[in-house]
Short mmCIF file of C-alpha atoms and ligand atoms in Angstrom, two decimals:
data_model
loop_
_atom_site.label_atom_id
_atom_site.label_comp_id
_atom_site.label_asym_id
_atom_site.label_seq_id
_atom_site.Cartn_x
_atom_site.Cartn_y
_atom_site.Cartn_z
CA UNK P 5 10.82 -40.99 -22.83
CA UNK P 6 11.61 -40.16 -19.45
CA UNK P 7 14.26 -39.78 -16.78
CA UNK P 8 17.38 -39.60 -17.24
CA UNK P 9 16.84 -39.07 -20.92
CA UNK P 10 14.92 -35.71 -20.16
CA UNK P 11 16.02 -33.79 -17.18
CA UNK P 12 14.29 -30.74 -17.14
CA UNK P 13 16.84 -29.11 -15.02
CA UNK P 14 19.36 -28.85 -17.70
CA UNK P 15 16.85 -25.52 -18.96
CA UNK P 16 17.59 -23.94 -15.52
CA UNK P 17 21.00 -23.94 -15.26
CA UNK P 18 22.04 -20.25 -16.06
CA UNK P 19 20.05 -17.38 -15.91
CA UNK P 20 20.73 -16.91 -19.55
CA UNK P 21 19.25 -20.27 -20.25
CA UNK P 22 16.41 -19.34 -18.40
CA UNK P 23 16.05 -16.52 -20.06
CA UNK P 24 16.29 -18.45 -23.09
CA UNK P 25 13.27 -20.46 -22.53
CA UNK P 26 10.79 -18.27 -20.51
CA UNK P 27 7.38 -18.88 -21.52
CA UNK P 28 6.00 -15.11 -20.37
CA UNK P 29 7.68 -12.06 -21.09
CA UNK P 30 6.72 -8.60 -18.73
CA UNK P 31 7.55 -5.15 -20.37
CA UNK P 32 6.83 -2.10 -19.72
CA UNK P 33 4.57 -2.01 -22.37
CA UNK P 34 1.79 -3.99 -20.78
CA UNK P 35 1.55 -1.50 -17.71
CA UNK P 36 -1.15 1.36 -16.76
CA UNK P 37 -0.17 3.64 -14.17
CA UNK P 38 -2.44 4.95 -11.15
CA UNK P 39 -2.59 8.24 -10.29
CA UNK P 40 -4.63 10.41 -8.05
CA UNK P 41 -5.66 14.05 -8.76
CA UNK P 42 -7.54 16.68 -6.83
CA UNK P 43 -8.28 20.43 -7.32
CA UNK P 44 -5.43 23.02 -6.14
CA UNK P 45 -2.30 24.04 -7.02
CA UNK P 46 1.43 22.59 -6.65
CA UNK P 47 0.08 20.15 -4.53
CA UNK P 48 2.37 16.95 -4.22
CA UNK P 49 1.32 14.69 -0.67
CA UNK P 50 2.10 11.25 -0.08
CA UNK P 51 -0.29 9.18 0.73
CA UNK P 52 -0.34 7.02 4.10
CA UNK P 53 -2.41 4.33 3.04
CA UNK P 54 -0.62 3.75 -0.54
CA UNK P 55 3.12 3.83 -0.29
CA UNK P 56 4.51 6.10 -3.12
CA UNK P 57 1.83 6.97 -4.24
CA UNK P 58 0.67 10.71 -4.11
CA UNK P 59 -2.16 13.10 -4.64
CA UNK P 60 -1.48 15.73 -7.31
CA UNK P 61 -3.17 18.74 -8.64
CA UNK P 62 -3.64 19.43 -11.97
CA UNK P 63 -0.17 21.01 -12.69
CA UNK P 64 1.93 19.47 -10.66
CA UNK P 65 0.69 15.91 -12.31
CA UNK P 66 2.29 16.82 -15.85
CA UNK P 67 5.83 16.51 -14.07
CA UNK P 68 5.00 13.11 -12.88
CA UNK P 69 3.27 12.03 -15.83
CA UNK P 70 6.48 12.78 -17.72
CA UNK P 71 8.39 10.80 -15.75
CA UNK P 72 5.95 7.71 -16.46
CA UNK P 73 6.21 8.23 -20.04
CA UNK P 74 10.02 8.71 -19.96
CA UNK P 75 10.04 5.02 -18.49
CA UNK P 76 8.11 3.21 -21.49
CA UNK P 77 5.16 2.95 -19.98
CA UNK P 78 1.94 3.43 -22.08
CA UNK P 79 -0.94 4.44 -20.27
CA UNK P 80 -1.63 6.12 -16.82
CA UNK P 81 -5.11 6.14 -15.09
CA UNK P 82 -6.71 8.90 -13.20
CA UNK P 83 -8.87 8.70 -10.40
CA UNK P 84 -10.26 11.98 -9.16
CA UNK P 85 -10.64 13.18 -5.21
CA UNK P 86 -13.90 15.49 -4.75
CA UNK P 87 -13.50 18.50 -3.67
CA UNK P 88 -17.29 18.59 -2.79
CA UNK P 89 -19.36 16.22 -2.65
CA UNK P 90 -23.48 15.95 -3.42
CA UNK P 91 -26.01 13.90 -3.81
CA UNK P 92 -25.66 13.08 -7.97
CA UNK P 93 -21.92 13.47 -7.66
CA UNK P 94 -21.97 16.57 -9.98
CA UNK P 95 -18.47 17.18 -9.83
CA UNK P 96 -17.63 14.28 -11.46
CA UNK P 97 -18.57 15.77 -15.25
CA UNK P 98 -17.22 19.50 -13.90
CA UNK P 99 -15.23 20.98 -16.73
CA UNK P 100 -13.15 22.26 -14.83
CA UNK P 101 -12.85 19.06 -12.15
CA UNK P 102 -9.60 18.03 -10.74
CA UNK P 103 -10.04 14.87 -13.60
CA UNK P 104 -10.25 17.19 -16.34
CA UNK P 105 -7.72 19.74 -15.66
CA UNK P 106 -5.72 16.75 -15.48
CA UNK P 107 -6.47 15.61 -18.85
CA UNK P 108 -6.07 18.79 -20.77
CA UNK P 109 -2.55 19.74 -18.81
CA UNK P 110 -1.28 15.84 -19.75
CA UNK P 111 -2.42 15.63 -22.96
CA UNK P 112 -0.73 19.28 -23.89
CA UNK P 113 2.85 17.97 -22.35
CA UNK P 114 2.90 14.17 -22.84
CA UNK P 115 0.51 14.02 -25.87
CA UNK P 116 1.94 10.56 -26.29
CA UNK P 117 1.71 9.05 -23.16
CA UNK P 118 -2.51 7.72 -22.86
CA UNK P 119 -4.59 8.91 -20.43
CA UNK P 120 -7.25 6.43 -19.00
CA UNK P 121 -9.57 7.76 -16.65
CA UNK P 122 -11.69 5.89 -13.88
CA UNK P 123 -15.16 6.10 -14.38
CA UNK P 124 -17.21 5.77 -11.16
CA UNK P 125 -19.42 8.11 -8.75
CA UNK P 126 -18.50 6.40 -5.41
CA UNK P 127 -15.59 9.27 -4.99
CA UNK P 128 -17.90 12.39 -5.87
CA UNK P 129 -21.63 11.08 -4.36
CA UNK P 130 -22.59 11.99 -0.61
CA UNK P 131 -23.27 8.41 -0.27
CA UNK P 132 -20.03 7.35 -1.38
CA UNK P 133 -21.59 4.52 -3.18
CA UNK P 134 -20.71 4.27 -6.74
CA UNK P 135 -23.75 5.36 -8.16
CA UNK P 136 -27.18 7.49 -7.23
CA UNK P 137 -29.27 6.61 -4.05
CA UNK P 138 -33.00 6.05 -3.67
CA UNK P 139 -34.44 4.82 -0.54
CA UNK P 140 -30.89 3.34 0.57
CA UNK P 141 -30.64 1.93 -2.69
CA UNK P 142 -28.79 2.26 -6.10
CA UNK P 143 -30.94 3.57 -8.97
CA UNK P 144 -28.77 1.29 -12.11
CA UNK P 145 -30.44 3.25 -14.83
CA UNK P 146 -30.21 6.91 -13.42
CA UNK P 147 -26.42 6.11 -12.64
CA UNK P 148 -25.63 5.19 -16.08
CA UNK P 149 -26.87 8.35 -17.36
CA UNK P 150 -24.76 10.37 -15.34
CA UNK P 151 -21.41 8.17 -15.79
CA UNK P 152 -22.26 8.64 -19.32
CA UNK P 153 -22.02 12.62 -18.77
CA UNK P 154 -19.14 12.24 -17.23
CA UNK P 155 -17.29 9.64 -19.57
CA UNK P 156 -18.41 12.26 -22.03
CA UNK P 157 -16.24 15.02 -20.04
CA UNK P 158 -13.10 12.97 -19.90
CA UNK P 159 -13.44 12.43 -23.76
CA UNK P 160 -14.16 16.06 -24.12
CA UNK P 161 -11.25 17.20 -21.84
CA UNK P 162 -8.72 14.53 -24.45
CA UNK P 163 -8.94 11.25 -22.44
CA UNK P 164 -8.34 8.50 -24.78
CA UNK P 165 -9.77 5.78 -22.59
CA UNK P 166 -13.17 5.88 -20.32
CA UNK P 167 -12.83 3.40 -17.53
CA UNK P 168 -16.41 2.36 -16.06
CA UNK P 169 -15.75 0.78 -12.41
CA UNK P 170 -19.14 1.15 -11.12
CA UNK P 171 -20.33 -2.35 -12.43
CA UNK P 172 -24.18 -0.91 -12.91
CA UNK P 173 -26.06 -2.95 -15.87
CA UNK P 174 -25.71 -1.51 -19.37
CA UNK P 175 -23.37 1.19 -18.10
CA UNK P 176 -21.01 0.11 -21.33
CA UNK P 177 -23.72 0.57 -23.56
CA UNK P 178 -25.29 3.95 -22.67
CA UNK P 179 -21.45 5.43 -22.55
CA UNK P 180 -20.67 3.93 -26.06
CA UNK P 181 -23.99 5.45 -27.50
CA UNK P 182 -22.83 9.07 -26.01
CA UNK P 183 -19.51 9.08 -27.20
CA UNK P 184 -21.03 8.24 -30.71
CA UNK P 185 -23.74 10.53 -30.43
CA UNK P 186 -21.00 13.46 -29.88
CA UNK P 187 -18.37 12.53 -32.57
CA UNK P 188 -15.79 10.34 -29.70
CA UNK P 189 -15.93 7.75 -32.33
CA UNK P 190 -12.31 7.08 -31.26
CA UNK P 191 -12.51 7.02 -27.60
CA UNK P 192 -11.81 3.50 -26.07
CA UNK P 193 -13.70 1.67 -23.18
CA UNK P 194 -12.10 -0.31 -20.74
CA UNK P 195 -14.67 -1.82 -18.74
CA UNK P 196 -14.27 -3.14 -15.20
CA UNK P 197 -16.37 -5.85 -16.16
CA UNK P 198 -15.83 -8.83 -13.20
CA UNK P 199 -15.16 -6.36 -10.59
CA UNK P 200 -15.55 -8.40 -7.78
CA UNK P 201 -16.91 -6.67 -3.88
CA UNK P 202 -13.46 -7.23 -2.37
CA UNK P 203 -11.60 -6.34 0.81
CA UNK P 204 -8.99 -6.04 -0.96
CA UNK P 205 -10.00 -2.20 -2.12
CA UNK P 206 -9.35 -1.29 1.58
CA UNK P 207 -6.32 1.31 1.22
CA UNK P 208 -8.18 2.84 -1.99
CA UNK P 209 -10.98 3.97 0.07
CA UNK P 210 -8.73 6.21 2.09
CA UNK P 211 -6.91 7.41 -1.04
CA UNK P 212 -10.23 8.73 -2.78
CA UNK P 213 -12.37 9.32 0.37
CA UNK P 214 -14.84 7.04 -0.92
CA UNK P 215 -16.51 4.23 1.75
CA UNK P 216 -19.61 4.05 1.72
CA UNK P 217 -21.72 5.64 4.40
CA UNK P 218 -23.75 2.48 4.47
CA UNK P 219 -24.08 -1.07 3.46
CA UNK P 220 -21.62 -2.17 0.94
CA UNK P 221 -21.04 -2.45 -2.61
CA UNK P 222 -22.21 -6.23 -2.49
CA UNK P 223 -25.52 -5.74 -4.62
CA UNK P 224 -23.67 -4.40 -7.53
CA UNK P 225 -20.01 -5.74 -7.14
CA UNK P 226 -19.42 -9.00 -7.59
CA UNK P 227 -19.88 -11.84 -5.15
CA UNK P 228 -16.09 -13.63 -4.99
CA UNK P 229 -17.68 -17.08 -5.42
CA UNK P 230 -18.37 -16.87 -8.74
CA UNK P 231 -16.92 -17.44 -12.04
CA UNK P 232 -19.61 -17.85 -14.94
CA UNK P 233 -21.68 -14.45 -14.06
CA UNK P 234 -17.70 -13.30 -14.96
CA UNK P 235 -17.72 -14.74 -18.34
CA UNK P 236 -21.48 -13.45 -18.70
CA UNK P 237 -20.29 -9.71 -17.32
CA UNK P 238 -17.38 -9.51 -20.09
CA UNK P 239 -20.02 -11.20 -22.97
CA UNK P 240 -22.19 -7.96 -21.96
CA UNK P 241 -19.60 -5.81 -21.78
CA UNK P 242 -18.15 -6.64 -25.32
CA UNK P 243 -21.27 -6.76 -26.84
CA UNK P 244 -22.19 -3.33 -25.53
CA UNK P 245 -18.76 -1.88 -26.97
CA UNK P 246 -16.20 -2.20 -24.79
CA UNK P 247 -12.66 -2.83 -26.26
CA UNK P 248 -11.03 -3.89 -23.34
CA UNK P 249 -12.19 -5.84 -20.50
CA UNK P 250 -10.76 -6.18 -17.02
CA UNK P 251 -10.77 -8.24 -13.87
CA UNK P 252 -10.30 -7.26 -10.78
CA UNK P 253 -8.81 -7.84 -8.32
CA UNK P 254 -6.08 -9.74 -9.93
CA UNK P 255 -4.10 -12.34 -7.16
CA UNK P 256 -7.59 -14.28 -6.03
CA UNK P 257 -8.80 -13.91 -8.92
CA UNK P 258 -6.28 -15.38 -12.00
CA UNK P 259 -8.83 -18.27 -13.08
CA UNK P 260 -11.39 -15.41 -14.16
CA UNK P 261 -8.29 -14.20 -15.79
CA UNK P 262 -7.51 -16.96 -17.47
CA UNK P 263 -10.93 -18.30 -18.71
CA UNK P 264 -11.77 -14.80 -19.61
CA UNK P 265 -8.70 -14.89 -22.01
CA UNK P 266 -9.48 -18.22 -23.21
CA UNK P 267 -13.18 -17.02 -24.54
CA UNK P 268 -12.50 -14.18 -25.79
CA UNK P 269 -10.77 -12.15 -28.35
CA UNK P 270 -10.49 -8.54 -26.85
CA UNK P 271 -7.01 -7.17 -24.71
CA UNK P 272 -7.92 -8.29 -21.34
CA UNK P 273 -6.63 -6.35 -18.42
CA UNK P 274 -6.35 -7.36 -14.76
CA UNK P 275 -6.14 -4.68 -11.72
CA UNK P 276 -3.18 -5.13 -8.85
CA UNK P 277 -5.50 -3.51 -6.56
CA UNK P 278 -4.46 -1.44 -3.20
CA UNK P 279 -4.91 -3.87 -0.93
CA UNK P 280 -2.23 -6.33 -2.74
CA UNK P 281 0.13 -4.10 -3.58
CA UNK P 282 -0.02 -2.83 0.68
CA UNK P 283 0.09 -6.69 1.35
CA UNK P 284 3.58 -7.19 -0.14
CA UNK P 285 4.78 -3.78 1.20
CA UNK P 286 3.57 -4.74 5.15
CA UNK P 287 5.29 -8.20 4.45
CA UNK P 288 8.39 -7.00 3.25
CA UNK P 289 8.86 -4.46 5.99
CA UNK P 290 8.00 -7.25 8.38
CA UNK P 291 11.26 -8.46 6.92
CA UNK P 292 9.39 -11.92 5.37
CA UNK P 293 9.68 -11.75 1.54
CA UNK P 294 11.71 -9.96 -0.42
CA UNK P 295 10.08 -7.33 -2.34
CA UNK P 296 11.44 -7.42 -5.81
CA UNK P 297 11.29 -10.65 -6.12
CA UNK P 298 7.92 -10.69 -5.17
CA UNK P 299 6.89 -8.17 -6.95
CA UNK P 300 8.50 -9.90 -10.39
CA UNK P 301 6.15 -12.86 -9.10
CA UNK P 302 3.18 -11.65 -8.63
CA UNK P 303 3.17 -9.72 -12.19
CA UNK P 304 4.59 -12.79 -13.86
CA UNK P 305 1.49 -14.54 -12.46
CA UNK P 306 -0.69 -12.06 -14.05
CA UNK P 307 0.61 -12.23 -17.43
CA UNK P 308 0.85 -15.97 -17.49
CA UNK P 309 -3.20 -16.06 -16.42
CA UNK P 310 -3.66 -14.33 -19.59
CA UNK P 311 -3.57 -10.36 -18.53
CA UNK P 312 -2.19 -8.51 -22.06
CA UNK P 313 -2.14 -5.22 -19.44
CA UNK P 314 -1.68 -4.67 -15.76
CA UNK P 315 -3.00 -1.81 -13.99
CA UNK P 316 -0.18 -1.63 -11.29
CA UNK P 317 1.01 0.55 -8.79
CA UNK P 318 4.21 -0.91 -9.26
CA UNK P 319 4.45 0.03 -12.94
CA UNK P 320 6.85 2.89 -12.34
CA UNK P 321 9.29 0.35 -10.04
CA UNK P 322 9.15 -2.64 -12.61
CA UNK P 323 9.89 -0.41 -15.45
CA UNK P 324 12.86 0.62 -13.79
CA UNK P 325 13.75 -2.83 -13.00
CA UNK P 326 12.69 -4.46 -16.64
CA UNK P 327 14.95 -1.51 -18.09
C1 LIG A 24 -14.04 3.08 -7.78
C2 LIG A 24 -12.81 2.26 -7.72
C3 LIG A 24 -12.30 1.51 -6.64
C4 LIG A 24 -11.06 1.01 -7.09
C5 LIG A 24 -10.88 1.44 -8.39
N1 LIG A 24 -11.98 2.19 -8.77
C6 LIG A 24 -12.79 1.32 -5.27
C7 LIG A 24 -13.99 0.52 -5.03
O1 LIG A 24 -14.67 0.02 -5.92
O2 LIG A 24 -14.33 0.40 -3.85
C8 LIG A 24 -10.10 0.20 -6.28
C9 LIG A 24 -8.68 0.34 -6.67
C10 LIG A 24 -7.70 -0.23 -5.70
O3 LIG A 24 -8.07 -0.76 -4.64
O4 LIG A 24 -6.50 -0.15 -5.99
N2 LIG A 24 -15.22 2.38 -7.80
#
């Protein structure tokens, strides 16, 4: 049967019928919140390279993190700023770090709302690479020890999710084994496992002070060509205890997505990085696309690729909108 027996149109022709028969469905349930935290007090600055987004200290981040929760959304993620920077990254596990203070003050107000936490030395290391230097390069082994201390601190400080972004080998594992070892039984991991070396991180870098102060983050970041070392990456990952498993970024990237969701049974998360979220901004105010609209898009496109959560700086927006 064809034409003019089935015209497909007919299921477009009100928004209600559309509504009717939409195959994806975006809520704010499926979103995870970015925000950035340093040390101080009553600090609230906007920053440049990030539009709406801010950097907070650890009190004045409970008022925001309220606001998140009173939209529906789940989950919000920290990422820490250094306030002093060294060779290991030490401050990254400090009790009292910007991350942790964070935690505790969150968890005391909102203790509903999750708090996910970004896992990575690249913000806290001299270097700014996301783990420990030797001779110019990155030691995998001695990193994973030390984002295992400070997965450990999160937990301690009430985080309910650990986010590794480093993408060192066996990271997942050696994190799992010290949350065991000291009773976080319950704490989940949501692995950046195909975190791909992308210029699409460019605004981010500004946000947490973190380029590197040489090379790149090509020999442990993944190389944008490829698609089975992804499928291998989340296999490790999984098998090493992870309970979610992300991709990012998301736009180039919605095959991983998809064939990642396809192979395997675990929530699968996909990151709207910086650098696409400031693409749709600097086209809108170039007055080419409409921002809602693209916005709705580009998160449909997510969730239709198979993402069950999106880690989106336009999760407070597209509550709003999705009511
Ligand atoms: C830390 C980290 C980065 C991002 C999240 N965690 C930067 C990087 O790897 O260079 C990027 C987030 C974004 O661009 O929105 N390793």
């Amino acid at each position: 049967m064809g034409y003019p027996d089935i015209r497909m149109r007919r299921l477009r022709s009100s928004e209600t019928m559309r509504r009717l028969v939409r195959e994806t469905s975006l809520s704010a349930d499926d979103l995870i919140y970015p925000l950035f935290v340093k040390l101080g007090e009553g600090v609230k600055e906007p920053i440049a390279s990030l539009k709406g987004s801010f950097h907070f200290s650890p009190d004045t981040i409970v008022t925001e993190a309220k606001e998140v929760a009173s939209l529906g959304i789940p989950a919000v993620i920290l990422f820490g700023v250094a306030g002093a920077k060294d060779e290991n990254g030490s401050e990254a596990w400090a009790e009292d770090g910007a991350v942790q203070l964070a935690i505790k003050n969150i968890k005391q107000a909102v203790p509903g709302l999750l708090v996910a936490t970004d896992v990575c030395l690249c913000a806290y290391t001299e270097s700014g690479h996301c783990g420990v230097t030797k001779d110019e390069k990155i030691d995998n082994d001695a990193t994973c020890k030390l984002l295992a201390k400070m997965a450990l601190s999160h937990a301690q400080a009430g985080a309910d999710i650990v986010g590794p972004s480093d993408m060192m080998d066996g990271r997942v594992g050696y994190i799992r084994q010290t949350l065991e070892e000291n009773g976080f039984d319950e704490v989940a991991i949501m692995s950046y496992s195909a975190k791909y070396a992308s210029a699409f991180y460019g605004p981010f870098r500004d946000v947490a002070d973190s380029t590197p102060a040489f090379g790149d983050r090509r020999s442990y970041q993944m190389d944008a060509a490829n698609i089975d070392q992804a499928i291998e990456e989340v296999a490790q990952d999984i098998e090493e205890g992870a309970d979610i498993v992300m991709v990012k970024p998301a736009l180039c990237y919605l095959d991983v997505i998809c064939q990642v969701r396809a192979e395997f049974d675990c929530p699968v998360a996909a990151y709207f990085v910086s650098g696409e979220y400031m693409m749709l901004h600097a086209a809108a105010d170039a007055g080419l696309l409409e921002l809602e609209r693209a916005m709705l898009e580009v998160h449909y496109a997510m969730k239709r690729a198979g993402a069950g959560i999106i880690i989106t700086y336009y999760a407070k927006e597209l509550a709003k909108f999705l009511g």
